[in-house]
XYZ file of C-alpha atoms in Angstrom:
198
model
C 73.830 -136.280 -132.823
C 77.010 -136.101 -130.493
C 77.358 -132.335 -130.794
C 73.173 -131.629 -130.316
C 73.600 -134.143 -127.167
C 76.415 -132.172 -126.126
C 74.987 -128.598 -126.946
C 71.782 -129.569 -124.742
C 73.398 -130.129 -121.595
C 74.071 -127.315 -120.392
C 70.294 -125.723 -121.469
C 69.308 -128.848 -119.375
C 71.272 -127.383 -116.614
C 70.303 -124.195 -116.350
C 66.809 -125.202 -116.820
C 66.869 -127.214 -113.829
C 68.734 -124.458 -112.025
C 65.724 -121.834 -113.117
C 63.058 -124.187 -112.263
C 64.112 -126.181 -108.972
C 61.765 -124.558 -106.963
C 59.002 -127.268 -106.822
C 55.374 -126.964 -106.707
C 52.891 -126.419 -104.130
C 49.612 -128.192 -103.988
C 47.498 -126.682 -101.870
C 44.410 -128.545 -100.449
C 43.053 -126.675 -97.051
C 43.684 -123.181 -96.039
C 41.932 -120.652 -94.639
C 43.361 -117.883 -96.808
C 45.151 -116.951 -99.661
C 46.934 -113.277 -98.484
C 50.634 -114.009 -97.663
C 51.189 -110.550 -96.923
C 52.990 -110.156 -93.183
C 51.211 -109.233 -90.365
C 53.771 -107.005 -88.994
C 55.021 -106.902 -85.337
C 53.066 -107.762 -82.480
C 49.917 -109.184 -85.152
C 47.941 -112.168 -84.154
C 48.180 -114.518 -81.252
C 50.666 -114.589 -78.647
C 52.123 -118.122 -79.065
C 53.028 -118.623 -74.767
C 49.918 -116.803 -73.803
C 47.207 -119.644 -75.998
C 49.580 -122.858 -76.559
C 48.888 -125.740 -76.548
C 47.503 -123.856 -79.938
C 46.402 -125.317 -83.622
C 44.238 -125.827 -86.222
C 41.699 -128.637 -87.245
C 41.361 -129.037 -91.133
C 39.467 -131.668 -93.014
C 41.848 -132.684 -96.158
C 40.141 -133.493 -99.444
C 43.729 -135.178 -100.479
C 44.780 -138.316 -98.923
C 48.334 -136.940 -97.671
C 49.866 -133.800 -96.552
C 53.827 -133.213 -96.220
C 53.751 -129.322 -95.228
C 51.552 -126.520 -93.404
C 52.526 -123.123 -93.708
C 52.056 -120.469 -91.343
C 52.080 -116.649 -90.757
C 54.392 -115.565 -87.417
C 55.999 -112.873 -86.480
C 58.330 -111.807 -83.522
C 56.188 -109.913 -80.954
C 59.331 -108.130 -79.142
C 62.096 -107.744 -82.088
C 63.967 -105.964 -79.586
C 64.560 -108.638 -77.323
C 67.387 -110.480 -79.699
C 65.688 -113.329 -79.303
C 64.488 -116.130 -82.025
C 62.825 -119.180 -81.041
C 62.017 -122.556 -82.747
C 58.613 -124.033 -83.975
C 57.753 -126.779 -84.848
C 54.309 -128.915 -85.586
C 52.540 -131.786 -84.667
C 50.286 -133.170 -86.923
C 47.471 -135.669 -84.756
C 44.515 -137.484 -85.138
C 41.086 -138.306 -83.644
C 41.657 -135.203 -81.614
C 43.514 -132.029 -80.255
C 45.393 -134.192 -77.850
C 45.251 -137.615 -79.832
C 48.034 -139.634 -81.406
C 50.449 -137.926 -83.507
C 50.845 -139.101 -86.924
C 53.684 -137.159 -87.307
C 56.077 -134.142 -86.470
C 57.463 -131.411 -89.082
C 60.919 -130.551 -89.031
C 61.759 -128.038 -86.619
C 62.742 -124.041 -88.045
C 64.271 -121.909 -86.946
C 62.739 -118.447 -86.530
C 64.855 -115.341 -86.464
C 64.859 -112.531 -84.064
C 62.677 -109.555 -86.070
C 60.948 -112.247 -88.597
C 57.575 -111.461 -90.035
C 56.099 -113.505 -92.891
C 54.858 -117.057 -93.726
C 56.737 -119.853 -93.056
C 56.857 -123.618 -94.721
C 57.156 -126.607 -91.990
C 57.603 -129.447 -93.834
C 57.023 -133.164 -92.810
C 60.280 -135.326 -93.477
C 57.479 -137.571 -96.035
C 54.211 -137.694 -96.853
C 51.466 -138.252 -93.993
C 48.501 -140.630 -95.443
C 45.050 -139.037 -94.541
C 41.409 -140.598 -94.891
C 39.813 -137.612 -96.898
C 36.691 -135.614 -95.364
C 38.018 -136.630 -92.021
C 38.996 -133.960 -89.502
C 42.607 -133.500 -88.606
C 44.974 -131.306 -86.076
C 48.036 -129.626 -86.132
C 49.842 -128.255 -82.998
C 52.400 -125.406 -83.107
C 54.821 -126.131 -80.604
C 57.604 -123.203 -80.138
C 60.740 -123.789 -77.662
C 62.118 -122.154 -75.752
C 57.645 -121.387 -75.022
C 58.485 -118.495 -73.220
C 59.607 -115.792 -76.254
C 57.045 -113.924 -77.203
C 56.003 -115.089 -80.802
C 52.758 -114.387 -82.528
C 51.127 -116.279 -85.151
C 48.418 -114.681 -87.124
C 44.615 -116.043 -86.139
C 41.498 -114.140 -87.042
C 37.439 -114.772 -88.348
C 38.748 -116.230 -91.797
C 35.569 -118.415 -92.160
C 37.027 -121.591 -92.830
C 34.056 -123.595 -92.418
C 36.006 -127.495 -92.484
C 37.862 -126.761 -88.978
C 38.310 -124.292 -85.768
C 41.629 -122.959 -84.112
C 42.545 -124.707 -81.464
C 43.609 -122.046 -78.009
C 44.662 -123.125 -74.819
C 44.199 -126.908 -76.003
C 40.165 -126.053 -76.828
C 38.356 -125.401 -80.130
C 38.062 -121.970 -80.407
C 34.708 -121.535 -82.738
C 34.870 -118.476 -85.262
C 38.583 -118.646 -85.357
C 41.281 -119.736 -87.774
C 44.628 -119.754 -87.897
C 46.127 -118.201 -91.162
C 47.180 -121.519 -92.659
C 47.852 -123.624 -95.600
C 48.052 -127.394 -96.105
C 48.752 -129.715 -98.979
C 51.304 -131.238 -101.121
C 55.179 -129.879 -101.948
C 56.668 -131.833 -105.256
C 60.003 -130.641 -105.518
C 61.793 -130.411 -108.758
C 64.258 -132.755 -109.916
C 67.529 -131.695 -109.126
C 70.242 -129.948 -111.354
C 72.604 -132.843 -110.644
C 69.501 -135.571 -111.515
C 68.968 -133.854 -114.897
C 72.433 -133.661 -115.676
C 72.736 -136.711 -114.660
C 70.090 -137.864 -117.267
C 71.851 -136.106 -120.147
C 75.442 -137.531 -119.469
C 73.618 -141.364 -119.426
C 71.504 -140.112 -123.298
C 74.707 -138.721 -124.320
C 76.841 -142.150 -123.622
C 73.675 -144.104 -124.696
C 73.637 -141.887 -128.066
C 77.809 -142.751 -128.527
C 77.177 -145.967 -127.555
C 74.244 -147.142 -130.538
C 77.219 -144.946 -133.032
């Protein structure tokens, strides 16, 4: 028993190691491409904020929206920093929470994850909004908007509902994976338990 204990732990660890990505859940979004949009694609994030997205959740929580952005002057050397708001009731109403705040590098393109420190409760089949909020709000930063057809919410330009328009998002649940050190951590205590009941 000691040597298969001993002989599993470090399959458990590389396990772990392989599979510590965690899972997405996705619940609202109003597509599925993740391709980039390239340079200079979409909205221009100073020229429509206060900007967003109302979504009605089927799920009764939410702890990360992902977006599509991209630098519209990779030239410039300049990044910025977005983050989101996540409100209720309205465009402007009480903010149930904010995401952590990423940093976006000059010349990015691509989706990002913005990820809410825990889990927001929602009331399902209730409309929701999230505001993108980008500082310094003068670099020029596009996020990718278009007639996606998602029929359970509208983008949000200029602080107004903008009907026929969606962001590109993506809403839901993140479960991360336990940990390398939490699964090791499990077979060191069944290997002492198994040398223990010897």
């Amino acid at each position: 028993m000691k040597i298969l204990a001993t002989s599993l732990l470090p399959g458990l660890l590389w396990v772990s190691l392989a599979l510590g990505q965690g899972t997405f859940f996705y619940d609202q979004q109003s597509s599925t491409d993740e391709t980039p949009w390239g340079y200079g694609g979409g909205g221009s994030l100073p020229s429509i904020a206060p900007c967003g997205q109302s979504f009605t959740p089927t799920l009764s929580g939410v702890n990360f929206v992902r977006l599509n952005l991209n630098d519209g002057n990779p030239n410039d050397g300049l990044g910025t920093t977005i983050h989101l708001n996540l409100r209720a009731n309205s465009f402007s109403g009480t903010i149930l929470g904010t995401s952590d705040t990423v940093a976006m590098p000059n010349g990015f393109t691509g989706v990002e994850n913005f990820f809410f420190p825990s889990i927001i409760s929602l009331t399902p089949d209730t409309l929701y909004f999230f505001e993108v909020v980008e500082t310094p709000s003068w670099v020029q930063w596009n996020i990718a908007a278009g007639s996606y057809d998602y029929y359970r919410g509208d983008a949000y330009y200029l602080g107004r509902a903008a009907s026929g328009s969606d962001l590109w998002f993506r809403e839901g649940i993140y479960v991360p994976e336990p940990s390398a050190l939490a699964l090791a951590a499990l077979a060191a205590a069944t290997l002492a338990y198994t040398r223990r009941k010897r």
